[in-house]
Short mmCIF file of C-alpha atoms in Angstrom, two decimals:
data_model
loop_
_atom_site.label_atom_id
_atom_site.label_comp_id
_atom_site.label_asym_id
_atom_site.label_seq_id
_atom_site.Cartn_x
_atom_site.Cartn_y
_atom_site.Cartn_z
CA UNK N 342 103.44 -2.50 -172.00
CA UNK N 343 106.12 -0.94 -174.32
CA UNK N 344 109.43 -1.05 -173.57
CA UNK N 345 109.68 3.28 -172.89
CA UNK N 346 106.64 2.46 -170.58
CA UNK N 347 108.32 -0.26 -168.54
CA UNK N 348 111.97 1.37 -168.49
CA UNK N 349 109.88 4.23 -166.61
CA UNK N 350 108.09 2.00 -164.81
CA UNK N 351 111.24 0.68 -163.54
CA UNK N 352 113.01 4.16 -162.45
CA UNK N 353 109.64 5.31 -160.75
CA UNK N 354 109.49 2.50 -157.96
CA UNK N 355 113.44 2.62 -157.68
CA UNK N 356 113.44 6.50 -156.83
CA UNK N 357 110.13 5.67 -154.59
CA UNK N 358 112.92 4.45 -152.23
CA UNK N 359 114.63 7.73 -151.74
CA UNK N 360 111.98 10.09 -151.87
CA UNK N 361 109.61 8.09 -149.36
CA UNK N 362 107.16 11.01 -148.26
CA UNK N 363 103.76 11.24 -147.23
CA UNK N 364 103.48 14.89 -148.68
CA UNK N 365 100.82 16.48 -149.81
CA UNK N 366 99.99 16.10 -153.71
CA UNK N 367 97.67 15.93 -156.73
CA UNK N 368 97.03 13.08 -159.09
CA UNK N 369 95.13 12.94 -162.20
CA UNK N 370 93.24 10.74 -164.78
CA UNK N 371 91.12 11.17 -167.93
CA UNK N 372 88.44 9.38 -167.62
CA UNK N 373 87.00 5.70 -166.63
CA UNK N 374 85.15 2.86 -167.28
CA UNK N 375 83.29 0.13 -166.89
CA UNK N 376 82.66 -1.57 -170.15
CA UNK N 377 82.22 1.15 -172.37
CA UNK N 378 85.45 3.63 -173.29
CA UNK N 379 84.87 6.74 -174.89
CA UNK N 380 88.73 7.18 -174.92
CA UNK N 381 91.98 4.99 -174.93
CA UNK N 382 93.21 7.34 -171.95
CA UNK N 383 90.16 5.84 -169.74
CA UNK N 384 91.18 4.23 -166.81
CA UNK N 385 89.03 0.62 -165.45
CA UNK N 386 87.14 0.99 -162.95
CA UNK N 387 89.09 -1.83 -160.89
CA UNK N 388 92.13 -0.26 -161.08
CA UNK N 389 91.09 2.94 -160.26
CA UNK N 390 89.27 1.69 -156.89
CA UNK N 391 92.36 -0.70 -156.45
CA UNK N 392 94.21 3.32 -156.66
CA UNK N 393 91.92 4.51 -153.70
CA UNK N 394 92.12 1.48 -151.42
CA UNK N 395 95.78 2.25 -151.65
CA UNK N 396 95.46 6.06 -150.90
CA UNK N 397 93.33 5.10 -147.85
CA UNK N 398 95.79 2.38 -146.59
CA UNK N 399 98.56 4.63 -146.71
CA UNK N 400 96.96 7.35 -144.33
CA UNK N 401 95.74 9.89 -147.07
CA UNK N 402 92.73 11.59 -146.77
CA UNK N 403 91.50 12.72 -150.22
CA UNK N 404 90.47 16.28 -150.14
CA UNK N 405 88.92 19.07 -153.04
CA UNK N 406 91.65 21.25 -151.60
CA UNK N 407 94.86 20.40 -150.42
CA UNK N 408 95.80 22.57 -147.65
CA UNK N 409 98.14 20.74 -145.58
CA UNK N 410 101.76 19.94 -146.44
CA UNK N 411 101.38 16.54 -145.06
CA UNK N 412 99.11 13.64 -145.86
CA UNK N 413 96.37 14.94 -148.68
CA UNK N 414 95.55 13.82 -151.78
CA UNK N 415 93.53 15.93 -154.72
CA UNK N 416 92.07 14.01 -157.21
CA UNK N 417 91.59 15.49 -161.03
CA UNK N 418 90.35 14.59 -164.06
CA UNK N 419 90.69 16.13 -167.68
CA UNK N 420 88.71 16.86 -170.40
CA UNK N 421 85.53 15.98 -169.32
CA UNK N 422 84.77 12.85 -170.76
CA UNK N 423 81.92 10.90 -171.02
CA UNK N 424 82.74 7.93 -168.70
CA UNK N 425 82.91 10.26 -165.74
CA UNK N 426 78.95 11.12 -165.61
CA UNK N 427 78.08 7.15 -166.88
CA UNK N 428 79.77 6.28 -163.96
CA UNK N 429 78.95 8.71 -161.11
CA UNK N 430 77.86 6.20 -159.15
CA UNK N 431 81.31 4.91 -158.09
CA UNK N 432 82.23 8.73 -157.17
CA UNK N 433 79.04 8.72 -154.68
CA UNK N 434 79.67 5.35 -153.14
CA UNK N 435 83.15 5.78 -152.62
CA UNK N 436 82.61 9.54 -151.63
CA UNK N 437 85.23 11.31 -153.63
CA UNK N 438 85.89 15.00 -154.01
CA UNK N 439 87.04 15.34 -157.58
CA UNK N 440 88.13 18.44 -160.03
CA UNK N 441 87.12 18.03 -163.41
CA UNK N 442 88.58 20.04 -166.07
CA UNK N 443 86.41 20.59 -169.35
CA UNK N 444 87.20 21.80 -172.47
CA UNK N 445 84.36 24.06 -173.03
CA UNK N 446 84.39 23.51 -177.40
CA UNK N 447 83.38 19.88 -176.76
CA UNK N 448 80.66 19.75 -174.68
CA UNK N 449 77.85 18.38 -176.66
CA UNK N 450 80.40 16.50 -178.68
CA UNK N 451 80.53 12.79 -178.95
CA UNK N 452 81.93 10.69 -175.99
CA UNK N 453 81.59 14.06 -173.60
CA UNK N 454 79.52 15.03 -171.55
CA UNK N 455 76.86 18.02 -172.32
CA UNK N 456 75.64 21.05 -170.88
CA UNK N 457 72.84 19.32 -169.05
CA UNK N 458 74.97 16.89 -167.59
CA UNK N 459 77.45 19.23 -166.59
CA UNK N 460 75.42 20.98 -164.42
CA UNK N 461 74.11 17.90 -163.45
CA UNK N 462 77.71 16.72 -162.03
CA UNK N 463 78.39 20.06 -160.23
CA UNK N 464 75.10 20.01 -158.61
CA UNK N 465 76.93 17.04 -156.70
CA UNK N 466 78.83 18.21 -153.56
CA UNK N 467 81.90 15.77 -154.14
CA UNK N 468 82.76 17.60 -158.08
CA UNK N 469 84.22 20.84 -158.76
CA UNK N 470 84.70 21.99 -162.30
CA UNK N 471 87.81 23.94 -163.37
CA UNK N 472 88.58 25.28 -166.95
CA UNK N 473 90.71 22.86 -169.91
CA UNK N 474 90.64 26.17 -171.73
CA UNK N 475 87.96 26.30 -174.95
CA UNK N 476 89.54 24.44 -177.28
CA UNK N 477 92.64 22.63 -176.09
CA UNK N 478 94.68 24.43 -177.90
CA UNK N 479 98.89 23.92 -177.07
CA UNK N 480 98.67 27.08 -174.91
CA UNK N 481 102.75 27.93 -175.16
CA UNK N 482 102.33 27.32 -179.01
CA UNK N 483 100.30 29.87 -180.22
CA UNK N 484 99.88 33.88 -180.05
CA UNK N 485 98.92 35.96 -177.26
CA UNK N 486 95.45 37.02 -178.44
CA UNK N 487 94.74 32.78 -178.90
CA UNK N 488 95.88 32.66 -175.75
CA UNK N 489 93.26 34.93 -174.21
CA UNK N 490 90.77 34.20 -176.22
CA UNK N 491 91.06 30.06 -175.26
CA UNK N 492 91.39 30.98 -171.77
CA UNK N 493 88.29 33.99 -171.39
CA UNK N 494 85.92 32.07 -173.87
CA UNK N 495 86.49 29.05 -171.32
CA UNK N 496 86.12 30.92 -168.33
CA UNK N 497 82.62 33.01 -169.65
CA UNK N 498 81.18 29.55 -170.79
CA UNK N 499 81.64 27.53 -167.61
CA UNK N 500 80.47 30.06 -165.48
CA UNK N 501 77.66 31.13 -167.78
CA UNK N 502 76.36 27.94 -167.18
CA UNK N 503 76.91 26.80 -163.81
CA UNK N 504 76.70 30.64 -162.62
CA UNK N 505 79.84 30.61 -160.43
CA UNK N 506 83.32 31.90 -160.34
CA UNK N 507 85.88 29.70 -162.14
CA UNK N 508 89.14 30.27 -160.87
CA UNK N 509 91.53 26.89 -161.73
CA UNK N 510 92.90 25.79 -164.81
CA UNK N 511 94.46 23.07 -166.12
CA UNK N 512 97.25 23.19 -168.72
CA UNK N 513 96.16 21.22 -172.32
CA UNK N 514 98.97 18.90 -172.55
CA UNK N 515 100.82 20.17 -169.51
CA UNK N 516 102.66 22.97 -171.74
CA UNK N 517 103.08 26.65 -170.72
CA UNK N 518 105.78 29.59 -170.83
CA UNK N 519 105.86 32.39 -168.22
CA UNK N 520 103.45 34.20 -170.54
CA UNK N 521 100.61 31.55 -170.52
CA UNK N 522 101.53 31.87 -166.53
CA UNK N 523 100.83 36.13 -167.20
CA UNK N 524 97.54 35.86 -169.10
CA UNK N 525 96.38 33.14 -167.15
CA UNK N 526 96.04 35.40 -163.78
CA UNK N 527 95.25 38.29 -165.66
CA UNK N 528 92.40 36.88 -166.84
CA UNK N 529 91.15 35.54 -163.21
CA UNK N 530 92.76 31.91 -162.68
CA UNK N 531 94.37 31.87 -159.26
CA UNK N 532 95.68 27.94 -158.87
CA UNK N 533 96.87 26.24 -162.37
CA UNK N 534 97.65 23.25 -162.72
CA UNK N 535 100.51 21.49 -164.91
CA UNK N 536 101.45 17.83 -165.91
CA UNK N 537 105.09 18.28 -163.97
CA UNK N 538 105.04 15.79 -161.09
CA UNK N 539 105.90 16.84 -157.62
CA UNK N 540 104.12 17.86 -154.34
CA UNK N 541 101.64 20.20 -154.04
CA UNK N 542 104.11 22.93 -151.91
CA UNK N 543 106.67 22.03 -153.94
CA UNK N 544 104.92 24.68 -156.83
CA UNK N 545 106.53 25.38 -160.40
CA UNK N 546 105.77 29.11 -159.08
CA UNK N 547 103.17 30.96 -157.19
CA UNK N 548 99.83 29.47 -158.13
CA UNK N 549 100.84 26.86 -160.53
CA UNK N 550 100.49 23.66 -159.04
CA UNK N 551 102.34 20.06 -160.28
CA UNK N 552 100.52 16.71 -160.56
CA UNK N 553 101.13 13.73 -160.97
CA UNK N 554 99.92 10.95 -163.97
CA UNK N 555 98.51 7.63 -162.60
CA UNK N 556 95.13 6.38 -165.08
CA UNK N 557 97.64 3.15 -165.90
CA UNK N 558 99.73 2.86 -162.80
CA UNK N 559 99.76 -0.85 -161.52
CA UNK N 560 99.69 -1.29 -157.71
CA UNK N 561 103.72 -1.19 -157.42
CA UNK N 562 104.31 1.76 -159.73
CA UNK N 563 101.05 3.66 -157.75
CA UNK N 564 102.26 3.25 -154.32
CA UNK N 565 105.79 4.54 -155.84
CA UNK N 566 104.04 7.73 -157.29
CA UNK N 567 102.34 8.87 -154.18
CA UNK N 568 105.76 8.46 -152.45
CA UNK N 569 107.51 10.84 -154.77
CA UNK N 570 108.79 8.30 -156.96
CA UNK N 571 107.82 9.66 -159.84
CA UNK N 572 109.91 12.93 -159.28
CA UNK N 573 112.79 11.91 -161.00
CA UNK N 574 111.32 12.11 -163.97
CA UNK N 575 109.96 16.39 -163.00
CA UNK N 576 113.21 17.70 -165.06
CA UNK N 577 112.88 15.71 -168.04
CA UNK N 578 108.66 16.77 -168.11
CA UNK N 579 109.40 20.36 -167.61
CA UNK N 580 111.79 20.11 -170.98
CA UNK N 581 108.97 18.88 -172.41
CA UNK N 582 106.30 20.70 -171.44
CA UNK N 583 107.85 24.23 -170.20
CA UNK N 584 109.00 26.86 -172.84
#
């Protein structure tokens, strides 16, 4: 672990100690793995059970849609990656609801999943898919038309295919502006969500909802997380990340 990492680390179970709160809130991953990783953000599967056991202990019930203040958990994961659908399994047996947000340019691509498999995974009752936009572009770095154009290419390709109404999105990077906020709901995306930890009443504005980072978190700095511990940290990602 580098020293940024650990220094973080550090902060994150200290602040756990003030904020102690069982409030509602969403977490999210990339991907994860058994013994294949088709990408250095992919989480083991160990540690990711080791992160449910600990949800469970601590009086969480893990939901598809928070709607309590108190005590829920909402589980996402980004991109759409290939080690989700390799290893579905884990999802059954452990009976997770999970969001998974694709980026509709790379499905088919290596180390993603495809079309076929995509409707595969939504055919299953625990996975909802959600928009990554088309092409992950920076969404608060480039022009207005990009912007709707990444966002309703997205939206018409995911629903093309799975013939439903796809109304969440998840920020590439985290990064928006007020504008990204405008065309998002124009263009029919209700709940979007951002890379800003904090709970899930506690929103950035109407409709755009904050999360929290965890794919590395080891059992201390996990348990501080879902506490609130790593709010301190919510000013210093919205610098980054809000414009």
């Amino acid at each position: 672990m580098i020293i940024s990492q650990y220094i973080k680390s550090i902060f994150i179970r200290l602040a756990a100690i003030f904020y102690v709160s069982n409030r509602s809130k969403v977490i999210f991953y990339h991907d994860i793995h058994s013994k294949r990783k088709y990408t250095d953000m992919s989480t083991p599967i160990e540690l990711f059970e080791k992160h449910i056991r600990i949800i469970k202990e601590s009086g969480y019930e893990i939901v598809s849609k928070i709607d309590k203040p108190i005590g829920q958990i909402e589980i996402s994961f980004d991109d759409g990656f290939l080690g989700i659908y390799k290893n579905i399994n884990i999802i059954k047996e452990l009976d997770l609801p999970i969001q998974l947000f694709v980026i509709t340019s790379n499905l088919d691509a290596p180390n993603y999943i495809n079309k076929s498999q995509l409707l595969e995974l939504d055919s299953f009752s625990q996975i909802t898919i959600s928009s990554h936009t088309h092409k992950h572009s920076i969404l608060n770095k480039i022009s207005e038309i990009e912007i709707e154009i990444e966002l309703e290419t997205s939206k018409k390709i995911l629903e093309d295919i799975l013939n439903k109404q796809i109304n969440s999105l998840c920020f590439p990077e985290g990064k928006f502006s007020n504008k990204v906020i405008e065309i998002a709901k124009k263009t029919g995306y209700s709940n979007l969500y951002t890379s800003i930890p904090g709970f899930y009443f506690d929103q950035f504005s109407v409709g755009v909802i904050k999360r929290s980072l965890v794919q590395f978190a080891s059992k201390g700095e996990f348990n501080a997380i879902i506490k609130g511990g790593d709010h301190i940290l919510s000013k210093w990602y919205q610098i980054k990340q809000y414009n």
